[in-house]
Amino acid sequence: MIAAFIDLELPRLSGMEVIETIRQSETTRDLPVAILTQERSDAIVRDVIKLGVSAYITKPLRPDSLSTRIA
């Protein structure tokens, strides 16, 4: 399965902008998107979930929990 892993803090566009662009395209609208971020703000988490992300994974990553989330 193909999926996108996106950090919310990117150098040119925000991760939110990237997700919005993905969701606007017919070819990528249903692409599973996982967020990898240090951001833990409840408001940000709610906004990202509204965009239809498949997973919200906080850093630092723990390999055991990451493999479970991906599966």
mmCIF file of C-alpha atoms in Angstrom:
data_model
loop_
_atom_site.group_PDB
_atom_site.id
_atom_site.type_symbol
_atom_site.label_atom_id
_atom_site.label_comp_id
_atom_site.label_asym_id
_atom_site.label_seq_id
_atom_site.Cartn_x
_atom_site.Cartn_y
_atom_site.Cartn_z
ATOM 1 C CA MET A 1 0.000 0.000 0.000
ATOM 2 C CA ILE A 2 1.194 3.494 -0.798
ATOM 3 C CA ALA A 3 0.897 6.173 1.873
ATOM 4 C CA ALA A 4 2.317 9.610 2.606
ATOM 5 C CA PHE A 5 4.180 10.437 5.804
ATOM 6 C CA ILE A 6 4.190 14.199 6.363
ATOM 7 C CA ASP A 7 5.675 16.386 9.059
ATOM 8 C CA LEU A 8 3.590 19.427 9.974
ATOM 9 C CA GLU A 9 6.699 21.618 10.037
ATOM 10 C CA LEU A 10 8.062 21.785 6.500
ATOM 11 C CA PRO A 11 10.367 24.443 5.031
ATOM 12 C CA ARG A 12 8.149 25.820 2.232
ATOM 13 C CA LEU A 13 4.560 24.751 2.851
ATOM 14 C CA SER A 14 3.089 23.666 6.132
ATOM 15 C CA GLY A 15 2.115 20.037 6.457
ATOM 16 C CA MET A 16 -1.507 21.212 6.697
ATOM 17 C CA GLU A 17 -1.179 22.881 3.276
ATOM 18 C CA VAL A 18 0.283 19.700 1.815
ATOM 19 C CA ILE A 19 -2.609 17.627 3.185
ATOM 20 C CA GLU A 20 -5.157 20.136 1.865
ATOM 21 C CA THR A 21 -3.543 19.902 -1.584
ATOM 22 C CA ILE A 22 -3.587 16.100 -1.451
ATOM 23 C CA ARG A 23 -7.288 16.090 -0.507
ATOM 24 C CA GLN A 24 -8.200 18.523 -3.327
ATOM 25 C CA SER A 25 -6.789 16.303 -6.081
ATOM 26 C CA GLU A 26 -8.976 13.548 -7.520
ATOM 27 C CA THR A 27 -5.968 11.267 -7.948
ATOM 28 C CA THR A 28 -4.709 11.591 -4.362
ATOM 29 C CA ARG A 29 -7.906 12.407 -2.452
ATOM 30 C CA ASP A 30 -8.049 8.931 -0.864
ATOM 31 C CA LEU A 31 -4.308 8.567 -0.262
ATOM 32 C CA PRO A 32 -3.627 7.435 3.314
ATOM 33 C CA VAL A 33 -1.707 10.202 5.088
ATOM 34 C CA ALA A 34 0.162 9.821 8.355
ATOM 35 C CA ILE A 35 1.423 12.817 10.281
ATOM 36 C CA LEU A 36 4.816 12.632 11.987
ATOM 37 C CA THR A 37 5.297 15.629 14.259
ATOM 38 C CA GLN A 38 6.359 17.045 17.584
ATOM 39 C CA GLU A 39 3.139 19.093 17.696
ATOM 40 C CA ARG A 40 0.802 18.063 20.511
ATOM 41 C CA SER A 41 -1.646 20.972 20.557
ATOM 42 C CA ASP A 42 -5.242 19.724 20.810
ATOM 43 C CA ALA A 43 -6.405 22.364 18.325
ATOM 44 C CA ILE A 44 -3.817 21.322 15.730
ATOM 45 C CA VAL A 45 -4.611 17.634 16.213
ATOM 46 C CA ARG A 46 -8.341 18.336 15.690
ATOM 47 C CA ASP A 47 -7.645 20.403 12.547
ATOM 48 C CA VAL A 48 -5.464 17.685 11.039
ATOM 49 C CA ILE A 49 -7.984 14.957 11.834
ATOM 50 C CA LYS A 50 -10.669 17.003 10.054
ATOM 51 C CA LEU A 51 -8.488 16.745 6.939
ATOM 52 C CA GLY A 52 -8.817 12.967 7.068
ATOM 53 C CA VAL A 53 -5.403 11.765 8.158
ATOM 54 C CA SER A 54 -5.016 8.063 8.803
ATOM 55 C CA ALA A 55 -2.603 8.421 11.725
ATOM 56 C CA TYR A 56 -1.141 11.129 13.958
ATOM 57 C CA ILE A 57 2.243 9.999 15.253
ATOM 58 C CA THR A 58 4.260 12.141 17.638
ATOM 59 C CA LYS A 59 8.030 12.377 17.816
ATOM 60 C CA PRO A 60 10.265 11.043 19.154
ATOM 61 C CA LEU A 61 9.351 7.855 17.346
ATOM 62 C CA ARG A 62 9.356 4.515 19.093
ATOM 63 C CA PRO A 63 9.924 1.738 16.546
ATOM 64 C CA ASP A 64 7.514 -0.681 18.247
ATOM 65 C CA SER A 65 4.624 1.777 18.273
ATOM 66 C CA LEU A 66 5.388 2.986 14.741
ATOM 67 C CA SER A 67 5.206 -0.508 13.255
ATOM 68 C CA THR A 68 1.896 -1.107 15.053
ATOM 69 C CA ARG A 69 0.420 2.163 13.733
ATOM 70 C CA ILE A 70 1.556 1.427 10.172
ATOM 71 C CA ALA A 71 0.059 -2.067 10.225
#
